[in-house]
Short mmCIF file of C-alpha atoms and ligand atoms in Angstrom, two decimals:
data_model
loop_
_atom_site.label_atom_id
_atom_site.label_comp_id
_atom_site.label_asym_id
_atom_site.label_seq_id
_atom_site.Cartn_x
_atom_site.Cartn_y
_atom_site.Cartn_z
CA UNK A 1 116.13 -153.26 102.58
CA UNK A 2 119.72 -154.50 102.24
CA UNK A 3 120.76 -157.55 100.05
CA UNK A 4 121.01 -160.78 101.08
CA UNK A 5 124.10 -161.84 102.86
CA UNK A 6 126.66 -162.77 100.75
CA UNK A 7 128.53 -165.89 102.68
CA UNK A 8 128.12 -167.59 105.58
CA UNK A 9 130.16 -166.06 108.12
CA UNK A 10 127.69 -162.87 107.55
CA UNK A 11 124.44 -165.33 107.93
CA UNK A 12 125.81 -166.02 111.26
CA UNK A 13 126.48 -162.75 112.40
CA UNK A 14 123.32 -161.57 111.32
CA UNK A 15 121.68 -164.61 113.37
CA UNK A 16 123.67 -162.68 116.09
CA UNK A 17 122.37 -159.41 115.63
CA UNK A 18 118.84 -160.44 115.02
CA UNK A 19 118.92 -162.07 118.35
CA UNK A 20 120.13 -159.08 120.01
CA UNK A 21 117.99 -156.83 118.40
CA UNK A 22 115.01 -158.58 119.06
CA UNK A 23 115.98 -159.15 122.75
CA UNK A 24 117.02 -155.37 123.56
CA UNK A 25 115.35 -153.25 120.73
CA UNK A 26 117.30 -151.61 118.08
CA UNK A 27 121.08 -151.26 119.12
CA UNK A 28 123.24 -147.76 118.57
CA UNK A 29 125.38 -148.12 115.47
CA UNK A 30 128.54 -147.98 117.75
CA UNK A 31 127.16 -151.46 119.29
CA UNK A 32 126.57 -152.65 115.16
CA UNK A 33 130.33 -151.89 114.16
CA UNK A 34 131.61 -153.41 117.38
CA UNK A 35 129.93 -156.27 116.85
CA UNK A 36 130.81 -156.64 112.83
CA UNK A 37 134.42 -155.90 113.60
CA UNK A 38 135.06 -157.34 116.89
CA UNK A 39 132.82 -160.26 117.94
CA UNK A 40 135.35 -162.52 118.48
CA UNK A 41 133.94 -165.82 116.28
CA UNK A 42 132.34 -164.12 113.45
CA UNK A 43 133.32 -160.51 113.62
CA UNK A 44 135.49 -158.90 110.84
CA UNK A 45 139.01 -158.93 112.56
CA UNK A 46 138.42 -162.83 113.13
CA UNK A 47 139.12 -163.31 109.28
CA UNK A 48 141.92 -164.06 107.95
CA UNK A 49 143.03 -162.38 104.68
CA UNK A 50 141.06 -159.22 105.15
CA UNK A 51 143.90 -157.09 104.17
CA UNK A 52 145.73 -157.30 100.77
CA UNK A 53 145.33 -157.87 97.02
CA UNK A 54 143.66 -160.86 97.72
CA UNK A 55 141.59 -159.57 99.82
CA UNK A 56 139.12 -156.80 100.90
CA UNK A 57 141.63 -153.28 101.08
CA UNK A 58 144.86 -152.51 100.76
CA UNK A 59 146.66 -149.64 103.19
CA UNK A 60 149.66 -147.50 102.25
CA UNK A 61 152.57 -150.31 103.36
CA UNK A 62 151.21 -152.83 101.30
CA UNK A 63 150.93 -150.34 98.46
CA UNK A 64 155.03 -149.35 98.93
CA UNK A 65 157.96 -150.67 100.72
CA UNK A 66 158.52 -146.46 100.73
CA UNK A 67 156.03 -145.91 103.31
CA UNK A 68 157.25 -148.32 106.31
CA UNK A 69 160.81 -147.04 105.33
CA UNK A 70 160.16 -143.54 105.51
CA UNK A 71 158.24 -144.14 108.66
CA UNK A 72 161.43 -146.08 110.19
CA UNK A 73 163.68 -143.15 109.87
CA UNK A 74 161.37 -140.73 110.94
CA UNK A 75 160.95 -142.43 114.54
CA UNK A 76 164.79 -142.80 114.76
CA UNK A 77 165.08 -138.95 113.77
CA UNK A 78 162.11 -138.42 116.49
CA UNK A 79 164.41 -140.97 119.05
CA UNK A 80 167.81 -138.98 118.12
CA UNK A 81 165.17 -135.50 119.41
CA UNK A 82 164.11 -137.01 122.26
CA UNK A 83 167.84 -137.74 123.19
CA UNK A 84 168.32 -141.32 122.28
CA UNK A 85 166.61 -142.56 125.63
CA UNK A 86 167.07 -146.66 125.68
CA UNK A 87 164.90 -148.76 125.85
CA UNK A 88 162.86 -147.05 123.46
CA UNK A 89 158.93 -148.65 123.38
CA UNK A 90 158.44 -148.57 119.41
CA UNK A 91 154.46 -149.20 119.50
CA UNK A 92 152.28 -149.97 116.81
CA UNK A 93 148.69 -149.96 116.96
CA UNK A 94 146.55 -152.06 114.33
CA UNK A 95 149.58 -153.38 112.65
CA UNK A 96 147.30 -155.47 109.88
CA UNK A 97 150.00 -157.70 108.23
CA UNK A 98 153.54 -156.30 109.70
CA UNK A 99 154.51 -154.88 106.53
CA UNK A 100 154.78 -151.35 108.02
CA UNK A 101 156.97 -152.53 110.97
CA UNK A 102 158.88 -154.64 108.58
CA UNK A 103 160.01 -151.81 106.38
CA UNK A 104 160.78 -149.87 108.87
CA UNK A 105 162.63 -151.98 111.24
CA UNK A 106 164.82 -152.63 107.84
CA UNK A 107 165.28 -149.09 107.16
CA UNK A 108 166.22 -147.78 110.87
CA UNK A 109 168.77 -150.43 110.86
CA UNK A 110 171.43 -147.84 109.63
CA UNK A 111 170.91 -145.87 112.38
CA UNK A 112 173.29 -146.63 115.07
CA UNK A 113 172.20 -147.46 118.14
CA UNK A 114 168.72 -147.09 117.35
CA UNK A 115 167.27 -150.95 116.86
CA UNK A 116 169.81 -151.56 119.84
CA UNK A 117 167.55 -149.19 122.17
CA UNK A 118 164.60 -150.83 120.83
CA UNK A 119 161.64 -153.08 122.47
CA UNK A 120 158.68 -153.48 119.51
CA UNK A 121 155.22 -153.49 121.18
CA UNK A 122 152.41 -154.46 118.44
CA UNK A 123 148.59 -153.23 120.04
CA UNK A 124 146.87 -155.82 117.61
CA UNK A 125 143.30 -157.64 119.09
CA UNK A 126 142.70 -160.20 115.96
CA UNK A 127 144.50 -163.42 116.15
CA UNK A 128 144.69 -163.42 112.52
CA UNK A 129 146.96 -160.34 112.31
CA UNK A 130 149.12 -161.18 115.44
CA UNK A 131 149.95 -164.68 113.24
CA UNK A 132 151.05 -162.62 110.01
CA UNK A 133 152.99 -160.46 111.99
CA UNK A 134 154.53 -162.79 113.49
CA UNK A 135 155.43 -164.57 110.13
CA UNK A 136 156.62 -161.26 109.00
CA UNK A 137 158.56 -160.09 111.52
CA UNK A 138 161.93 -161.39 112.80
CA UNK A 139 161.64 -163.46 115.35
CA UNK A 140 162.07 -162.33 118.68
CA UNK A 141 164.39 -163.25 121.28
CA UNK A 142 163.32 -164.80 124.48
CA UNK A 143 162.94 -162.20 127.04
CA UNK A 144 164.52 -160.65 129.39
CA UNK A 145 167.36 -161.32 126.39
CA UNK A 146 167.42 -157.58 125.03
CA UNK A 147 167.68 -157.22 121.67
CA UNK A 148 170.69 -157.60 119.09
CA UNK A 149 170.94 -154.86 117.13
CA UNK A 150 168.60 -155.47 114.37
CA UNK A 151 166.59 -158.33 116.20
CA UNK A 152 164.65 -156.00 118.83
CA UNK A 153 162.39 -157.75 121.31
CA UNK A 154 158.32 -157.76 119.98
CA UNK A 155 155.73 -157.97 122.67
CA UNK A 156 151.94 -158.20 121.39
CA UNK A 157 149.15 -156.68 123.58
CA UNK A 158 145.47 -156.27 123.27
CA UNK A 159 145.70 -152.05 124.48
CA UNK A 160 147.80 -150.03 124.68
CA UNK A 161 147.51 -149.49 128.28
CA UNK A 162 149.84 -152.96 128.72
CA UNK A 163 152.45 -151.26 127.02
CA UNK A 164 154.93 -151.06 129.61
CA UNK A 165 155.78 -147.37 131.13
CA UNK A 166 159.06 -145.57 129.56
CA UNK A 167 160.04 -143.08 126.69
CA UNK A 168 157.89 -144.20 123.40
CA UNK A 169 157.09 -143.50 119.92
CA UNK A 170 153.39 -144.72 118.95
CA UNK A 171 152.55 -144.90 115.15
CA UNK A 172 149.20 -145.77 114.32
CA UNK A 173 148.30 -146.11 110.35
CA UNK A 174 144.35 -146.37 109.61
CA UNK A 175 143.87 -147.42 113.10
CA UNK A 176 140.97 -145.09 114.35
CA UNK A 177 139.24 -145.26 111.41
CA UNK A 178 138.39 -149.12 112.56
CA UNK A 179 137.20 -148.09 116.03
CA UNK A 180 133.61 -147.73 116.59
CA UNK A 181 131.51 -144.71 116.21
CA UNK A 182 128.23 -143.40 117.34
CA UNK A 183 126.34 -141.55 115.02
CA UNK A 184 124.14 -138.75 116.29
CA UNK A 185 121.53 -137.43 114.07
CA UNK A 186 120.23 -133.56 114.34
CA UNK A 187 116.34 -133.28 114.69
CA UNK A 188 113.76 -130.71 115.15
CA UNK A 189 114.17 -131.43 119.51
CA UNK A 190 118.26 -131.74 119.16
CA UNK A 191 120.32 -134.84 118.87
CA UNK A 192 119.07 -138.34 118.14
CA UNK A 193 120.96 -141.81 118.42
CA UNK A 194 121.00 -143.21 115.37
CA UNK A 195 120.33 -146.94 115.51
CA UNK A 196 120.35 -150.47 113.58
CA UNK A 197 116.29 -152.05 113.77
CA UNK A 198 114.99 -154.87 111.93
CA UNK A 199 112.43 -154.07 109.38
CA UNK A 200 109.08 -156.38 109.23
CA UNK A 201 110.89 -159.14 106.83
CA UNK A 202 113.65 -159.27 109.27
CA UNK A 203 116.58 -157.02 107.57
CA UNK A 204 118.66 -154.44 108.81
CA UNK A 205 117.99 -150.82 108.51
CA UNK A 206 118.85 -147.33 110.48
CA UNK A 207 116.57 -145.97 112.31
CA UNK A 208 116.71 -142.49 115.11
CA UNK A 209 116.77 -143.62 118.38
CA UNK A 210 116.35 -141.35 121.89
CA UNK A 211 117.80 -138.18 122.13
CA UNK A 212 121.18 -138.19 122.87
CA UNK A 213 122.57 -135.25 124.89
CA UNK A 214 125.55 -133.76 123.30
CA UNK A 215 127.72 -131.03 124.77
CA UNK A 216 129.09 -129.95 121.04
CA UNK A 217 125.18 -129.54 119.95
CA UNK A 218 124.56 -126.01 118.61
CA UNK A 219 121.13 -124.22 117.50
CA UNK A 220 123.08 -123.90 114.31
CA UNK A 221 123.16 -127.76 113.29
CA UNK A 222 121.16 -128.46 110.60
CA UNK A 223 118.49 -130.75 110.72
CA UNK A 224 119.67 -133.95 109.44
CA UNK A 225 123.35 -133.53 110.26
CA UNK A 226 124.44 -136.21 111.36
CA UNK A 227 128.04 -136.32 114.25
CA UNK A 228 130.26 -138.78 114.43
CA UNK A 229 131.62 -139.69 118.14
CA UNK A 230 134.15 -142.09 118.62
CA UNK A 231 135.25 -143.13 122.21
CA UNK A 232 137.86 -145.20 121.60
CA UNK A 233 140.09 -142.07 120.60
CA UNK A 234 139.51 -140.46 123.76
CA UNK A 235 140.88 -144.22 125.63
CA UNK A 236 144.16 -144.29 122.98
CA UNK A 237 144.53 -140.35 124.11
CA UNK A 238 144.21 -140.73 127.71
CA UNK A 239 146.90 -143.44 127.67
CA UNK A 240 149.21 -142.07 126.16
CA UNK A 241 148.78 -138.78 128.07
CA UNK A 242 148.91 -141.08 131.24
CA UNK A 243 152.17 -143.13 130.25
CA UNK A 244 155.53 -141.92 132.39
CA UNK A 245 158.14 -141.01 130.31
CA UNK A 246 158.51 -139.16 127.08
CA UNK A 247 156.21 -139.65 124.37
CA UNK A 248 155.50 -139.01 120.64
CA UNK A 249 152.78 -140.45 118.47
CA UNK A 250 151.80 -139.86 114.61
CA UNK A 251 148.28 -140.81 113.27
CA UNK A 252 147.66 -141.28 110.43
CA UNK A 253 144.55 -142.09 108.78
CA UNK A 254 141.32 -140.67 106.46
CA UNK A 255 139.27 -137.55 107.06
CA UNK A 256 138.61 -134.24 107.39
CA UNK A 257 140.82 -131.50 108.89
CA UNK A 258 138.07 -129.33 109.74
CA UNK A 259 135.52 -130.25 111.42
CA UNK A 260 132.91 -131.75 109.38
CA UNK A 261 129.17 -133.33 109.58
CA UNK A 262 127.80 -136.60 107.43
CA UNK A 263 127.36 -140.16 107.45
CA UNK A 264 130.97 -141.24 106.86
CA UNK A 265 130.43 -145.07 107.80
CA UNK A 266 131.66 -147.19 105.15
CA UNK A 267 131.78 -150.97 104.51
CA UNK A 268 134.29 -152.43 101.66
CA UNK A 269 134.34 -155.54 100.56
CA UNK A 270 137.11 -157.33 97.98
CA UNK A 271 138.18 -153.57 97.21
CA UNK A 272 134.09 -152.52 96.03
CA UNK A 273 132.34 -150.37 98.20
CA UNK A 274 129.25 -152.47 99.45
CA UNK A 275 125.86 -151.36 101.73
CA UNK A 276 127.02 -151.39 105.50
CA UNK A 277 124.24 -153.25 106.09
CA UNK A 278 124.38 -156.19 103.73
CA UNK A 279 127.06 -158.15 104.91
CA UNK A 280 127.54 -157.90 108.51
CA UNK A 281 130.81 -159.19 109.95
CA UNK A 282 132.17 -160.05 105.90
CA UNK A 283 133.12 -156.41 105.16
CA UNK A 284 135.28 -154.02 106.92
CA UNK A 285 133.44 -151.46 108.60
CA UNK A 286 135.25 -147.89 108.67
CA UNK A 287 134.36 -144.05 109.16
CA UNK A 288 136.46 -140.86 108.34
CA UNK A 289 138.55 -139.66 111.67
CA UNK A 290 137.73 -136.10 112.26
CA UNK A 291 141.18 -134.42 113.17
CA UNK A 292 139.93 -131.60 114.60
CA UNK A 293 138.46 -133.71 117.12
CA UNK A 294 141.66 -136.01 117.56
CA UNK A 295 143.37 -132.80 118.41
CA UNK A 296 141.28 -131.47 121.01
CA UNK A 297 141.33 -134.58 122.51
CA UNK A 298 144.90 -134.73 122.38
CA UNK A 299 144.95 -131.62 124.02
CA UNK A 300 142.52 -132.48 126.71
CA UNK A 301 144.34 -135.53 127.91
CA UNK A 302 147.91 -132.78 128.19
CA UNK A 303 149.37 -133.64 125.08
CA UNK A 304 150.01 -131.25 122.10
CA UNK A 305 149.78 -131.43 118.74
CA UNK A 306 150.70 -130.58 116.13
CA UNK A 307 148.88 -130.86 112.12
CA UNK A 308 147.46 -132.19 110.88
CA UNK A 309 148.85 -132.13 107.16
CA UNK A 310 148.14 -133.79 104.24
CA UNK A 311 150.02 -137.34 103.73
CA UNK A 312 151.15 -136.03 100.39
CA UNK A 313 152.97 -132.73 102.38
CA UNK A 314 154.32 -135.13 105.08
CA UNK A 315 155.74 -137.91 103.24
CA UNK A 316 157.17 -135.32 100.34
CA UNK A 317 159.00 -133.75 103.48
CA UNK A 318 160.22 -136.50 104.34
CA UNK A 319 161.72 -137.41 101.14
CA UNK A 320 159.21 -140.12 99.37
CA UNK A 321 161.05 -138.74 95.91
CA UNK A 322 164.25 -138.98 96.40
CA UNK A 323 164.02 -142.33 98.32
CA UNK A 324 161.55 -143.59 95.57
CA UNK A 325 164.39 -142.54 92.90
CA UNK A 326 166.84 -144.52 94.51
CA UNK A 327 164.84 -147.27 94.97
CA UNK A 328 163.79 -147.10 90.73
CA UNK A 329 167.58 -147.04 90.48
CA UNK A 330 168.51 -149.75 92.04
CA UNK A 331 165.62 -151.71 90.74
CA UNK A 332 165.38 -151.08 87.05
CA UNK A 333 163.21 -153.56 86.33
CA UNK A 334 160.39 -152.55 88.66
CA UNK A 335 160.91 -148.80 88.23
CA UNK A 336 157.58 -148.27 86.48
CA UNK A 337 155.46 -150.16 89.63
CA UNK A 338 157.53 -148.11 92.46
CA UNK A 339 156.93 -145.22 90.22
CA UNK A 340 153.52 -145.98 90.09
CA UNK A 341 153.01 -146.63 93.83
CA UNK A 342 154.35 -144.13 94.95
CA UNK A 343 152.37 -141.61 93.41
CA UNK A 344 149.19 -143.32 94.83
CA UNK A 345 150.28 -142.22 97.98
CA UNK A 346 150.94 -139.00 97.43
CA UNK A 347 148.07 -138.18 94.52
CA UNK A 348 146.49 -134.93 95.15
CA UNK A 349 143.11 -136.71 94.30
CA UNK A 350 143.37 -139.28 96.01
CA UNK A 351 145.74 -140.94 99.64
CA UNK A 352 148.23 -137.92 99.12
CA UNK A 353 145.04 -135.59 100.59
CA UNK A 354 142.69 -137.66 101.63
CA UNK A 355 144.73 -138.82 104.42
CA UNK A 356 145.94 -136.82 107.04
CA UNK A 357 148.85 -136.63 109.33
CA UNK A 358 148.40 -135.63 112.95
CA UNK A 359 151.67 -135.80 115.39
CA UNK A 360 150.80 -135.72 119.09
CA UNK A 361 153.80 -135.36 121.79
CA UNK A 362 154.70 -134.52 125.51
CA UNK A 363 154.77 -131.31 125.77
CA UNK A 364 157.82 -130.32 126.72
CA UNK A 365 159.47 -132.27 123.35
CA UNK A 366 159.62 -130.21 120.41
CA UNK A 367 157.30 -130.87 117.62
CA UNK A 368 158.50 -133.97 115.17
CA UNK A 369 159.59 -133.36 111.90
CA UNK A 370 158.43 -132.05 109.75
CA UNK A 371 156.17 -130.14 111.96
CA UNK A 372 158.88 -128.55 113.92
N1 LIG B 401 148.12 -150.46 110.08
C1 LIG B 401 147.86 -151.54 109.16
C2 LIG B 401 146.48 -152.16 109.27
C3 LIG B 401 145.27 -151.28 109.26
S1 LIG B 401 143.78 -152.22 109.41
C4 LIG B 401 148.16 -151.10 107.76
O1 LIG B 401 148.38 -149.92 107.54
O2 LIG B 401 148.18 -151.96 106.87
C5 LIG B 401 143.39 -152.07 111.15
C6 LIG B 401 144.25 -152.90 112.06
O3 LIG B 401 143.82 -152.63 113.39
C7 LIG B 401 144.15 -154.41 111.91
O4 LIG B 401 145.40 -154.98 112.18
C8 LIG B 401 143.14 -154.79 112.97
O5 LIG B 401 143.23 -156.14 113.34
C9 LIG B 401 143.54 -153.85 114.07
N2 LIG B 401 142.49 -153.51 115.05
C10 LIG B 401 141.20 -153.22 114.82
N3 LIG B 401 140.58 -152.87 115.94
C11 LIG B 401 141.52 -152.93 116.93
C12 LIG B 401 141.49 -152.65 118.34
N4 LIG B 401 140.39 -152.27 118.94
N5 LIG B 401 142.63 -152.80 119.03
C13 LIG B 401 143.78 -153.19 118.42
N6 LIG B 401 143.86 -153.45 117.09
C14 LIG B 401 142.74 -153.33 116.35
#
């Protein structure tokens, strides 16, 4: 049995859940984690101050200015290989606070011609976010005004399919990871939905649910494996393969580079790890992204792709020590912190391999740096 809920905003959702549970029968875990994350009065992304110190996780920009810098120049490098098309649709999907955009709007700005080319288009569903962002980010000029150098248009959109037609570089930083999953579970008679019940005093627990037919099943699964499916890739993947115009888009996020099976879904809560269970709609729900997967997918929807590598080989290719030595430089007095942070990002125990870096293009462009 999980633990009571820990505020209010998780009584309510559970309230939620109960009702639905006991009106339909248990519910697929994909319905659980859309419902913690996006139900749009109690549901995770409806919080404000999820990300951050003060909060319940930090992501790589918050953790270094470095990141959203190296980031920046790497889509003008990608723009300058794709022939400097203008406009240019800079997208970001799941932008949390703006800090990525912000460093690397700041750092492209010495490219020339690049922020001039520019229209910013932020894929962001909580209202929260879209208010920090906007906050963060300069404000933008009233359309159809183009952009002044380094004061490029910013258009928010719920998907990325509003994201108007025309050459585009996507970045997407622990994105997936947020979309919902299904979890199948391997039995003795094949796949199994796994599923959120209520137990006799009225708490949530998994359960296995009907069989779920499953093309990537194989006689060699073990029993108890458990697959991770998550649609929402496949949408993101279809779009982009769908848009006119060239395209390039870097992933990056948490999991495995082979394919793998387990229970990846995670809940964290004020930087702890906490049950997934206990405190619906309070924590941020999460599972791995399985690369392999993304890839394929990429693939399928006439993309390529290319990785992915670890975050520790990408951004060390694209310079994280020299920049971060210039940076100490001309900061003496926080040398030790940028030090610090930066090799959080890149620790071989920890981000710098955990995370992975997957590049997807049009074909006919030639792999991104430093994949090419
Ligand atoms: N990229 C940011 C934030 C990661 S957290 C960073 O690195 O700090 C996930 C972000 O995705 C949040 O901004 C969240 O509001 C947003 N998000 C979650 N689900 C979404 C969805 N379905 N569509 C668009 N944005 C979503």
């Amino acid at each position: 049995m999980s633990p009571a809920p820990a505020d209010d905003s998780s009584v309510e959702l559970l309230a939620v859940l109960r009702e639905d549970i006991g009106r339909d029968g248990p519910m697929p875990v994909e319905r659980f984690m859309r419902l913690c994350l996006a139900d749009p009065v109690h549901g995770y992304w409806a919080r404000p101050g999820t990300i951050g110190a003060a909060g319940d996780f930090v992501t790589a920009p918050e953790i270094s200015q470095v990141f959203g810098e190296l980031l920046g120049l790497w889509c003008a490098v990608v723009w300058q290989g794709m022939g400097q098309p203008s406009p240019l649709r800079l997208v970001e999907l799941g932008p949390g606070r703006g800090t990525l955009m912000r460093d690397a709007l700041r750092a492209a700005e010495r490219v020339p011609g690049f922020l001039y080319a520019l229209s910013v288009h932020l894929v962001e569903t909580s209202e929260p976010m879209r208010e920090k962002q906007r906050g963060l980010l300069p404000p933008p000029l009233t359309p159809p005004h183009k952009g002044e150098g380094d004061r490029p248009p910013i258009a928010w959109h719920p998907t990325v399919h509003e994201v108007p037609d025309g050459a585009a570089i996507v970045i997407a930083n622990e994105f997936l990871d947020a979309l919902p999953i299904r979890q199948l579970v391997f039995g003795e008679d094949g796949w199994r939905e796994r599923m959120v019940e209520l137990d006799a005093a009225g708490a949530l627990r998994f359960a296995i649910g009907d069989k779920a037919a499953h093309a990537r099943a194989t006689p060699a699964s073990p029993v108890g494996a458990i697959l991770e499916l998550r649609a929402g890739e496949d949408e993101v993947l279809a779009e982009l393969g769908r848009r006119t115009g060239p395209c390039v888009a870097l992933f990056i996020d948490y999991g495995p580079a082979e394919p793998a099976y387990g229970d990846t879904l995670q809940a964290v809560r004020r930087h702890a790890y906490v049950d997934p269970l206990a405190t619906p709609g309070a924590a941020d729900l999460t599972a791995h992204v399985q690369f392999a997967a993304l890839a394929d997918k990429a693939r399928r929807a006439g993309l390529a792709a290319d990785g992915p590598i670890t975050q520790a080989e990408f951004l060390g290719a694209l310079g994280i020590a020299e920049r971060t030595s210039r940076l100490m430089a001309a900061n003496p007095e926080r040398a030790g912190a940028i030090e610090t942070a930066t090799q959080r990002l890149v620790s071989p125990t920890g981000m710098g391999s955990l995370f992975k870096v997957l590049a997807v293009r049009s074909p006919h462009l030639p792999p991104p740096p430093p994949f090419g």
